[in-house]
mmCIF file of C-alpha atoms in Angstrom:
data_model
loop_
_atom_site.group_PDB
_atom_site.id
_atom_site.type_symbol
_atom_site.label_atom_id
_atom_site.label_comp_id
_atom_site.label_asym_id
_atom_site.label_seq_id
_atom_site.Cartn_x
_atom_site.Cartn_y
_atom_site.Cartn_z
ATOM 1 C CA MET A 1 21.457 -4.100 10.688
ATOM 2 C CA THR A 2 19.031 -6.998 10.568
ATOM 3 C CA ILE A 3 15.391 -5.967 10.245
ATOM 4 C CA ALA A 4 13.744 -7.798 13.134
ATOM 5 C CA PRO A 5 11.571 -10.597 11.743
ATOM 6 C CA SER A 6 9.564 -10.596 14.946
ATOM 7 C CA PRO A 7 5.899 -9.650 14.388
ATOM 8 C CA ARG A 8 4.731 -6.057 14.352
ATOM 9 C CA SER A 9 1.485 -4.649 15.706
ATOM 10 C CA ILE A 10 -1.307 -3.235 13.555
ATOM 11 C CA GLY A 11 -3.987 -2.272 16.040
ATOM 12 C CA PRO A 12 -5.124 -5.499 17.724
ATOM 13 C CA PHE A 13 -3.318 -7.668 15.177
ATOM 14 C CA THR A 14 0.167 -9.111 15.182
ATOM 15 C CA VAL A 15 1.620 -9.670 11.726
ATOM 16 C CA SER A 16 4.932 -10.159 9.977
ATOM 17 C CA ALA A 17 6.749 -7.007 8.939
ATOM 18 C CA ILE A 18 6.131 -7.842 5.260
ATOM 19 C CA GLY A 19 2.643 -8.612 4.005
ATOM 20 C CA LEU A 20 1.234 -8.804 0.486
ATOM 21 C CA GLY A 21 -0.495 -6.053 -1.443
ATOM 22 C CA CYS A 22 -2.830 -7.863 -3.817
ATOM 23 C CA MET A 23 -3.857 -5.008 -6.146
ATOM 24 C CA ASN A 24 -1.703 -5.852 -9.132
ATOM 25 C CA LEU A 25 -3.077 -9.380 -9.343
ATOM 26 C CA SER A 26 -6.297 -7.862 -10.713
ATOM 27 C CA HIS A 27 -5.896 -4.130 -11.251
ATOM 28 C CA ALA A 28 -3.829 -1.141 -12.324
ATOM 29 C CA TYR A 29 -0.449 -2.635 -13.283
ATOM 30 C CA LEU A 30 0.399 -4.635 -16.402
ATOM 31 C CA PRO A 31 0.972 -7.355 -17.374
ATOM 32 C CA ARG A 32 -1.747 -8.977 -15.279
ATOM 33 C CA PRO A 33 -1.375 -12.655 -14.394
ATOM 34 C CA ASP A 34 -3.658 -15.456 -15.461
ATOM 35 C CA PRO A 35 -6.134 -16.100 -12.607
ATOM 36 C CA ARG A 36 -4.661 -19.545 -11.997
ATOM 37 C CA ASP A 37 -1.195 -18.041 -11.625
ATOM 38 C CA ALA A 38 -2.597 -15.427 -9.253
ATOM 39 C CA GLU A 39 -4.147 -18.175 -7.159
ATOM 40 C CA ARG A 40 -0.837 -20.040 -7.049
ATOM 41 C CA LEU A 41 0.974 -16.905 -5.898
ATOM 42 C CA LEU A 42 -1.508 -16.335 -3.075
ATOM 43 C CA ARG A 43 -1.209 -19.937 -1.881
ATOM 44 C CA HIS A 44 2.577 -19.709 -2.106
ATOM 45 C CA ALA A 45 2.514 -16.556 0.006
ATOM 46 C CA LEU A 46 0.535 -18.358 2.709
ATOM 47 C CA ASP A 47 2.942 -21.294 2.613
ATOM 48 C CA LYS A 48 5.887 -18.886 3.014
ATOM 49 C CA GLY A 49 4.376 -17.368 6.136
ATOM 50 C CA VAL A 50 2.722 -14.221 4.794
ATOM 51 C CA ASP A 51 -0.027 -13.455 7.292
ATOM 52 C CA PHE A 52 -1.359 -10.077 6.128
ATOM 53 C CA PHE A 53 -3.224 -9.749 2.816
ATOM 54 C CA ASP A 54 -4.456 -6.388 1.538
ATOM 55 C CA THR A 55 -7.206 -5.908 -1.033
ATOM 56 C CA ALA A 56 -9.953 -3.357 -1.795
ATOM 57 C CA ALA A 57 -13.378 -3.064 -3.387
ATOM 58 C CA LEU A 58 -11.763 -0.941 -6.113
ATOM 59 C CA TYR A 59 -9.233 -3.527 -7.286
ATOM 60 C CA GLY A 60 -10.607 -5.044 -10.458
ATOM 61 C CA PHE A 61 -13.958 -3.547 -9.399
ATOM 62 C CA GLY A 62 -14.486 -6.490 -7.059
ATOM 63 C CA ALA A 63 -12.431 -9.095 -8.935
ATOM 64 C CA ASN A 64 -9.532 -8.964 -6.478
ATOM 65 C CA GLU A 65 -11.767 -9.621 -3.485
ATOM 66 C CA GLU A 66 -13.354 -12.505 -5.398
ATOM 67 C CA LEU A 67 -9.863 -13.891 -6.126
ATOM 68 C CA LEU A 68 -8.957 -13.888 -2.436
ATOM 69 C CA GLY A 69 -12.359 -15.274 -1.536
ATOM 70 C CA ARG A 70 -12.059 -18.371 -3.690
ATOM 71 C CA THR A 71 -8.358 -18.935 -3.007
ATOM 72 C CA LEU A 72 -7.542 -18.269 0.643
ATOM 73 C CA MET A 73 -10.590 -18.711 2.821
ATOM 74 C CA ASP A 74 -10.075 -22.405 3.495
ATOM 75 C CA ARG A 75 -7.118 -21.174 5.606
ATOM 76 C CA ARG A 76 -8.886 -18.178 7.092
ATOM 77 C CA GLY A 77 -7.275 -18.619 10.496
ATOM 78 C CA ASP A 78 -3.765 -18.216 9.096
ATOM 79 C CA PHE A 79 -3.836 -14.527 8.190
ATOM 80 C CA VAL A 80 -5.181 -11.045 8.806
ATOM 81 C CA LEU A 81 -7.518 -9.895 6.036
ATOM 82 C CA ALA A 82 -7.734 -6.220 5.060
ATOM 83 C CA SER A 83 -9.959 -4.510 2.514
ATOM 84 C CA LYS A 84 -11.200 -0.988 1.748
ATOM 85 C CA CYS A 85 -14.263 1.063 0.852
ATOM 86 C CA VAL A 86 -15.189 4.620 -0.309
ATOM 87 C CA LEU A 87 -13.036 4.564 -3.469
ATOM 88 C CA GLY A 88 -14.868 2.289 -5.839
ATOM 89 C CA GLY A 89 -16.175 1.809 -9.316
ATOM 90 C CA LYS A 90 -19.411 2.750 -11.009
ATOM 91 C CA GLY A 91 -19.806 1.855 -14.659
ATOM 92 C CA GLY A 92 -16.107 1.033 -14.852
ATOM 93 C CA GLN A 93 -15.082 4.469 -13.552
ATOM 94 C CA ARG A 94 -13.429 5.406 -10.259
ATOM 95 C CA GLY A 95 -15.534 7.375 -7.837
ATOM 96 C CA LEU A 96 -15.616 8.500 -4.212
ATOM 97 C CA ASP A 97 -18.555 7.938 -1.881
ATOM 98 C CA GLY A 98 -17.871 8.120 1.845
ATOM 99 C CA SER A 99 -21.502 8.360 2.893
ATOM 100 C CA PRO A 100 -22.628 5.898 5.565
ATOM 101 C CA ASP A 101 -25.132 4.265 3.201
ATOM 102 C CA ALA A 102 -22.469 3.687 0.540
ATOM 103 C CA ILE A 103 -19.987 2.348 3.093
ATOM 104 C CA GLU A 104 -22.541 -0.117 4.455
ATOM 105 C CA ALA A 105 -23.448 -1.307 0.948
ATOM 106 C CA THR A 106 -19.808 -1.679 -0.086
ATOM 107 C CA LEU A 107 -19.018 -3.647 3.057
ATOM 108 C CA GLU A 108 -21.851 -6.085 2.351
ATOM 109 C CA ASP A 109 -20.531 -6.554 -1.190
ATOM 110 C CA SER A 110 -16.994 -7.097 0.131
ATOM 111 C CA LEU A 111 -18.152 -9.720 2.627
ATOM 112 C CA ARG A 112 -19.988 -11.564 -0.143
ATOM 113 C CA ARG A 113 -17.083 -11.456 -2.594
ATOM 114 C CA LEU A 114 -14.554 -12.482 0.056
ATOM 115 C CA ARG A 115 -16.844 -15.310 1.262
ATOM 116 C CA VAL A 116 -16.532 -14.266 4.887
ATOM 117 C CA ASP A 117 -18.762 -12.778 7.546
ATOM 118 C CA HIS A 118 -15.966 -10.721 9.128
ATOM 119 C CA ILE A 119 -13.090 -8.628 7.728
ATOM 120 C CA ASP A 120 -10.270 -8.025 10.182
ATOM 121 C CA LEU A 121 -9.219 -4.546 9.047
ATOM 122 C CA TYR A 122 -11.431 -2.318 6.903
ATOM 123 C CA TYR A 123 -10.091 0.983 5.565
ATOM 124 C CA LEU A 124 -11.590 4.169 4.276
ATOM 125 C CA HIS A 125 -9.623 4.039 1.015
ATOM 126 C CA ARG A 126 -9.753 7.802 0.506
ATOM 127 C CA LEU A 127 -11.249 10.862 2.196
ATOM 128 C CA ASP A 128 -14.498 11.947 0.568
ATOM 129 C CA PRO A 129 -14.356 15.764 0.850
ATOM 130 C CA ASN A 130 -18.143 15.914 0.665
ATOM 131 C CA VAL A 131 -18.667 13.794 3.783
ATOM 132 C CA PRO A 132 -17.314 14.628 7.250
ATOM 133 C CA ILE A 133 -14.730 12.054 8.290
ATOM 134 C CA GLU A 134 -16.689 11.629 11.523
ATOM 135 C CA ASP A 135 -19.691 10.335 9.549
ATOM 136 C CA SER A 136 -17.600 7.865 7.537
ATOM 137 C CA VAL A 137 -15.802 6.554 10.618
ATOM 138 C CA GLY A 138 -19.115 6.366 12.439
ATOM 139 C CA ALA A 139 -20.431 3.965 9.799
ATOM 140 C CA LEU A 140 -17.414 1.716 10.299
ATOM 141 C CA ALA A 141 -17.731 1.966 14.080
ATOM 142 C CA ARG A 142 -21.234 0.546 13.743
ATOM 143 C CA ALA A 143 -19.820 -2.252 11.593
ATOM 144 C CA VAL A 144 -17.330 -3.042 14.380
ATOM 145 C CA ASP A 145 -20.198 -3.181 16.877
ATOM 146 C CA ALA A 146 -22.104 -5.495 14.536
ATOM 147 C CA GLY A 147 -19.096 -7.849 14.292
ATOM 148 C CA LYS A 148 -18.679 -7.370 10.559
ATOM 149 C CA ILE A 149 -15.202 -5.825 10.853
ATOM 150 C CA GLY A 150 -12.567 -6.040 13.545
ATOM 151 C CA ALA A 151 -10.769 -2.708 13.239
ATOM 152 C CA ILE A 152 -10.800 0.536 11.250
ATOM 153 C CA GLY A 153 -8.080 1.891 8.984
ATOM 154 C CA LEU A 154 -7.514 5.017 6.896
ATOM 155 C CA SER A 155 -5.639 5.336 3.620
ATOM 156 C CA GLU A 156 -3.789 8.333 2.120
ATOM 157 C CA MET A 157 -4.971 10.765 4.795
ATOM 158 C CA SER A 158 -3.293 13.483 6.805
ATOM 159 C CA ALA A 159 -2.319 13.655 10.452
ATOM 160 C CA ALA A 160 -5.145 16.143 11.078
ATOM 161 C CA THR A 161 -7.731 13.803 9.551
ATOM 162 C CA LEU A 162 -6.290 10.886 11.510
ATOM 163 C CA ARG A 163 -6.768 12.769 14.774
ATOM 164 C CA ARG A 164 -10.371 13.651 13.915
ATOM 165 C CA ALA A 165 -11.119 10.045 12.982
ATOM 166 C CA HIS A 166 -9.392 8.670 16.068
ATOM 167 C CA ALA A 167 -11.591 10.864 18.273
ATOM 168 C CA VAL A 168 -14.657 9.026 16.930
ATOM 169 C CA HIS A 169 -13.269 5.487 17.138
ATOM 170 C CA PRO A 170 -9.742 4.094 17.642
ATOM 171 C CA ILE A 171 -7.944 3.824 14.307
ATOM 172 C CA ALA A 172 -5.811 0.709 13.936
ATOM 173 C CA ALA A 173 -3.829 1.565 10.811
ATOM 174 C CA MET A 174 -2.898 4.301 8.377
ATOM 175 C CA GLN A 175 -1.991 3.061 4.901
ATOM 176 C CA THR A 176 0.003 5.419 2.700
ATOM 177 C CA GLU A 177 2.509 5.213 -0.115
ATOM 178 C CA TYR A 178 5.962 5.171 1.442
ATOM 179 C CA SER A 179 9.335 4.376 -0.064
ATOM 180 C CA PRO A 180 12.660 6.146 -0.491
ATOM 181 C CA TRP A 181 11.182 8.100 -3.415
ATOM 182 C CA THR A 182 7.865 8.998 -1.726
ATOM 183 C CA ARG A 183 8.451 10.365 1.763
ATOM 184 C CA ASN A 184 5.371 12.513 2.337
ATOM 185 C CA ALA A 185 4.475 10.450 5.404
ATOM 186 C CA GLU A 186 7.518 11.891 7.150
ATOM 187 C CA VAL A 187 5.990 15.382 7.079
ATOM 188 C CA ALA A 188 3.518 14.584 9.862
ATOM 189 C CA VAL A 189 1.492 11.396 9.684
ATOM 190 C CA LEU A 190 4.235 8.942 10.717
ATOM 191 C CA ASP A 191 4.773 10.836 13.964
ATOM 192 C CA ALA A 192 1.011 11.115 14.495
ATOM 193 C CA CYS A 193 0.693 7.341 14.144
ATOM 194 C CA VAL A 194 3.381 6.798 16.788
ATOM 195 C CA ALA A 195 1.746 9.294 19.145
ATOM 196 C CA LEU A 196 -1.683 7.680 18.799
ATOM 197 C CA GLY A 197 -0.529 4.054 18.769
ATOM 198 C CA VAL A 198 -1.628 3.556 15.159
ATOM 199 C CA GLY A 199 0.118 1.069 12.889
ATOM 200 C CA PHE A 200 1.501 2.322 9.592
ATOM 201 C CA VAL A 201 1.092 0.218 6.436
ATOM 202 C CA ALA A 202 3.443 1.216 3.612
ATOM 203 C CA PHE A 203 2.100 0.531 0.133
ATOM 204 C CA SER A 204 4.310 0.732 -2.966
ATOM 205 C CA PRO A 205 7.461 0.345 -0.821
ATOM 206 C CA LEU A 206 9.433 -0.472 -3.982
ATOM 207 C CA ALA A 207 8.529 2.850 -5.636
ATOM 208 C CA ARG A 208 5.992 1.209 -7.943
ATOM 209 C CA GLY A 209 8.689 -1.103 -9.304
ATOM 210 C CA VAL A 210 11.367 1.509 -9.978
ATOM 211 C CA LEU A 211 13.391 0.477 -6.924
ATOM 212 C CA ALA A 212 12.972 -3.176 -7.803
ATOM 213 C CA GLY A 213 14.621 -2.571 -11.175
ATOM 214 C CA SER A 214 11.481 -3.521 -13.114
ATOM 215 C CA VAL A 215 10.947 -0.226 -14.983
ATOM 216 C CA GLY A 216 13.174 0.637 -17.932
ATOM 217 C CA PRO A 217 13.656 3.718 -20.146
ATOM 218 C CA ASP A 218 10.611 2.826 -22.248
ATOM 219 C CA GLY A 219 8.398 3.225 -19.201
ATOM 220 C CA VAL A 220 5.241 1.163 -18.865
ATOM 221 C CA ASP A 221 2.341 0.090 -21.060
ATOM 222 C CA GLU A 222 -0.122 2.862 -21.925
ATOM 223 C CA ALA A 223 -2.903 0.914 -20.181
ATOM 224 C CA ASP A 224 -0.859 0.633 -16.986
ATOM 225 C CA ILE A 225 -1.983 3.095 -14.289
ATOM 226 C CA ARG A 226 1.612 4.283 -13.850
ATOM 227 C CA HIS A 227 1.668 5.595 -17.415
ATOM 228 C CA ALA A 228 -0.449 8.566 -16.293
ATOM 229 C CA MET A 229 1.815 9.345 -13.331
ATOM 230 C CA PRO A 230 4.219 12.192 -14.138
ATOM 231 C CA ARG A 231 7.208 10.411 -12.590
ATOM 232 C CA PHE A 232 6.883 7.749 -15.300
ATOM 233 C CA GLN A 233 6.705 10.276 -18.137
ATOM 234 C CA PRO A 234 9.421 12.279 -19.911
ATOM 235 C CA PRO A 235 11.371 14.231 -18.958
ATOM 236 C CA HIS A 236 10.995 12.955 -15.395
ATOM 237 C CA LEU A 237 11.492 9.237 -16.070
ATOM 238 C CA ASP A 238 15.081 9.504 -17.303
ATOM 239 C CA HIS A 239 16.085 11.487 -14.227
ATOM 240 C CA ASN A 240 14.358 9.033 -11.876
ATOM 241 C CA LEU A 241 15.922 6.005 -13.545
ATOM 242 C CA GLY A 242 19.295 7.690 -13.022
ATOM 243 C CA LEU A 243 18.547 7.716 -9.298
ATOM 244 C CA ALA A 244 17.636 4.025 -9.537
ATOM 245 C CA VAL A 245 21.041 3.257 -11.076
ATOM 246 C CA ARG A 246 22.741 4.911 -8.113
ATOM 247 C CA PHE A 247 20.422 3.032 -5.775
ATOM 248 C CA ARG A 248 21.409 -0.259 -7.422
ATOM 249 C CA THR A 249 25.061 0.526 -6.719
ATOM 250 C CA ILE A 250 24.282 0.963 -3.005
ATOM 251 C CA ALA A 251 22.392 -2.343 -2.968
ATOM 252 C CA GLN A 252 25.222 -4.205 -4.703
ATOM 253 C CA ALA A 253 27.723 -2.880 -2.183
ATOM 254 C CA ALA A 254 25.403 -3.956 0.647
ATOM 255 C CA GLY A 255 25.130 -7.493 -0.758
ATOM 256 C CA CYS A 256 21.382 -7.372 -1.409
ATOM 257 C CA THR A 257 18.958 -6.709 -4.227
ATOM 258 C CA MET A 258 17.371 -3.353 -4.950
ATOM 259 C CA ALA A 259 13.997 -4.569 -3.683
ATOM 260 C CA GLN A 260 15.516 -5.824 -0.451
ATOM 261 C CA LEU A 261 17.321 -2.561 0.192
ATOM 262 C CA SER A 262 14.153 -0.552 -0.404
ATOM 263 C CA LEU A 263 12.134 -2.763 1.953
ATOM 264 C CA ALA A 264 14.859 -2.681 4.600
ATOM 265 C CA TRP A 265 14.963 1.114 4.432
ATOM 266 C CA VAL A 266 11.176 1.388 4.837
ATOM 267 C CA LEU A 267 11.051 -1.045 7.748
ATOM 268 C CA SER A 268 13.969 0.649 9.487
ATOM 269 C CA ARG A 269 12.148 3.980 9.712
ATOM 270 C CA ARG A 270 9.737 3.094 12.541
ATOM 271 C CA PRO A 271 8.968 -0.068 14.531
ATOM 272 C CA ASN A 272 5.241 0.294 13.773
ATOM 273 C CA ILE A 273 5.664 0.014 9.982
ATOM 274 C CA VAL A 274 4.484 -2.982 7.982
ATOM 275 C CA ALA A 275 5.275 -3.051 4.254
ATOM 276 C CA ILE A 276 2.945 -4.576 1.669
ATOM 277 C CA PRO A 277 4.823 -4.939 -1.625
ATOM 278 C CA GLY A 278 2.857 -6.395 -4.514
ATOM 279 C CA THR A 279 4.085 -8.868 -7.081
ATOM 280 C CA THR A 280 2.866 -11.385 -9.630
ATOM 281 C CA SER A 281 6.024 -13.516 -9.296
ATOM 282 C CA THR A 282 6.677 -16.159 -6.640
ATOM 283 C CA ALA A 283 10.423 -15.627 -7.115
ATOM 284 C CA HIS A 284 10.066 -11.911 -6.413
ATOM 285 C CA LEU A 285 7.864 -12.656 -3.405
ATOM 286 C CA ASP A 286 10.551 -14.947 -1.988
ATOM 287 C CA GLU A 287 13.149 -12.238 -2.645
ATOM 288 C CA ASP A 288 11.060 -9.689 -0.749
ATOM 289 C CA LEU A 289 10.478 -11.969 2.230
ATOM 290 C CA ALA A 290 14.180 -12.805 2.446
ATOM 291 C CA THR A 291 14.762 -9.176 3.438
ATOM 292 C CA LEU A 292 13.833 -10.142 6.998
ATOM 293 C CA THR A 293 16.836 -12.475 7.230
ATOM 294 C CA LEU A 294 19.467 -10.116 5.839
ATOM 295 C CA ASP A 295 22.048 -8.043 7.661
ATOM 296 C CA ILE A 296 21.885 -4.693 5.847
ATOM 297 C CA PRO A 297 24.758 -2.315 6.741
ATOM 298 C CA THR A 298 23.525 0.807 8.459
ATOM 299 C CA ASP A 299 25.719 2.902 6.170
ATOM 300 C CA ALA A 300 23.768 1.537 3.194
ATOM 301 C CA LEU A 301 20.495 2.704 4.746
ATOM 302 C CA ALA A 302 22.092 6.080 5.424
ATOM 303 C CA ALA A 303 23.244 6.281 1.797
ATOM 304 C CA VAL A 304 19.665 5.647 0.630
ATOM 305 C CA ASP A 305 18.453 8.390 2.943
ATOM 306 C CA ALA A 306 20.998 10.799 1.486
ATOM 307 C CA LEU A 307 20.256 9.860 -2.129
ATOM 308 C CA PHE A 308 16.487 10.249 -1.895
ATOM 309 C CA THR A 309 15.995 13.615 -0.307
ATOM 310 C CA PHE A 310 12.498 15.057 -0.649
ATOM 311 C CA GLU A 311 13.610 17.060 -3.681
ATOM 312 C CA ALA A 312 15.522 14.274 -5.437
ATOM 313 C CA VAL A 313 12.743 12.637 -7.446
ATOM 314 C CA SER A 314 11.521 14.482 -10.533
ATOM 315 C CA GLY A 315 7.819 15.017 -11.153
ATOM 316 C CA PRO A 316 4.587 14.983 -9.154
ATOM 317 C CA ARG A 317 3.482 11.772 -7.487
ATOM 318 C CA TYR A 318 0.056 11.864 -9.146
ATOM 319 C CA ALA A 319 -1.615 13.652 -12.034
ATOM 320 C CA LYS A 320 -4.086 16.390 -11.152
ATOM 321 C CA GLY A 321 -7.215 14.211 -10.843
ATOM 322 C CA PRO A 322 -5.861 11.499 -8.536
ATOM 323 C CA GLN A 323 -3.916 14.105 -6.532
ATOM 324 C CA ALA A 324 -7.239 15.781 -5.701
ATOM 325 C CA GLN A 325 -8.461 12.508 -4.182
ATOM 326 C CA ILE A 326 -5.755 12.230 -1.534
ATOM 327 C CA ASP A 327 -5.469 14.022 1.792
ATOM 328 C CA THR A 328 -1.809 13.357 2.550
ATOM 329 C CA GLU A 329 0.523 16.197 3.462
ATOM 330 C CA THR A 330 2.796 17.689 0.859
ATOM 331 C CA TRP A 331 6.283 18.971 1.561
ATOM 332 C CA ASP A 332 7.390 22.525 0.964
ATOM 333 C CA GLY A 333 8.150 22.937 -2.715
ATOM 334 C CA GLU A 334 6.629 19.626 -3.798
ATOM 335 C CA PRO A 335 5.671 19.746 -7.504
ATOM 336 C CA LEU A 336 1.926 19.310 -7.998
ATOM 337 C CA GLU A 337 0.052 19.244 -11.298
#
């Protein structure tokens, strides 16, 4: 099947089915590119037709928003701009603050760093358990009324939280990790998005590089955020790389790369899904975007579905601390640290 290249809807916005997640240009994954190379990649993405760019206040503790601000805003009319609040940094440490005052302050900082007076889509990056979701959404609703943001999104939240938020103000998008090896969204929130007319934005659609073939048996650098994720640690990593070998065989038989097969699988799941892979390589970006032109056999997508059952991947998705900061559903029997 060919994944329709026609635009998909995210709330009031119409975007290509593949956007760009900008996190790893400034944050979390290693190696990190030179700023000039990051700028070139962003400009290349625009030239190749990418029209949806995703950043956050957390990424590089503001550095990623500054990167987009100095690089892309001379072509502001060519893309939808998304950023996030609530999960941020204080003194170089991650922290949650979903209070209205914190959201308003973070938004002002984001507008300044991005060099804009309006952000198209602004997410609550995480649910702050100490603040009712209604209060956090209410702060963003006021920002919509003030013209500072165009639409509201949620990230890594459950179907129940989505419904509560949507009752306060229409939610345009739910962003959650989704790939063949992370299928929690299928428990409830994907169906809730369809029922409510909410777009679904899939981050890490290449399984944090595993299903792009970029992670080997030695794992990742100790300073890379993935190093603390159980799936990238022994004994889980060897098992998960074995799944990736089998996945590569399916991709080879389908006449595509591993990354393209993973993206095609994600996009085939629902017509309201937009994927935002991240990369520091223009060649890999071009490879990802070419997915939209390929004819992927339906039996290959079915083989992926059969290979990556909920129980197939070894190890929890997150370590105990980060797991406590997400509100997504878990599946019966899911390992949690």
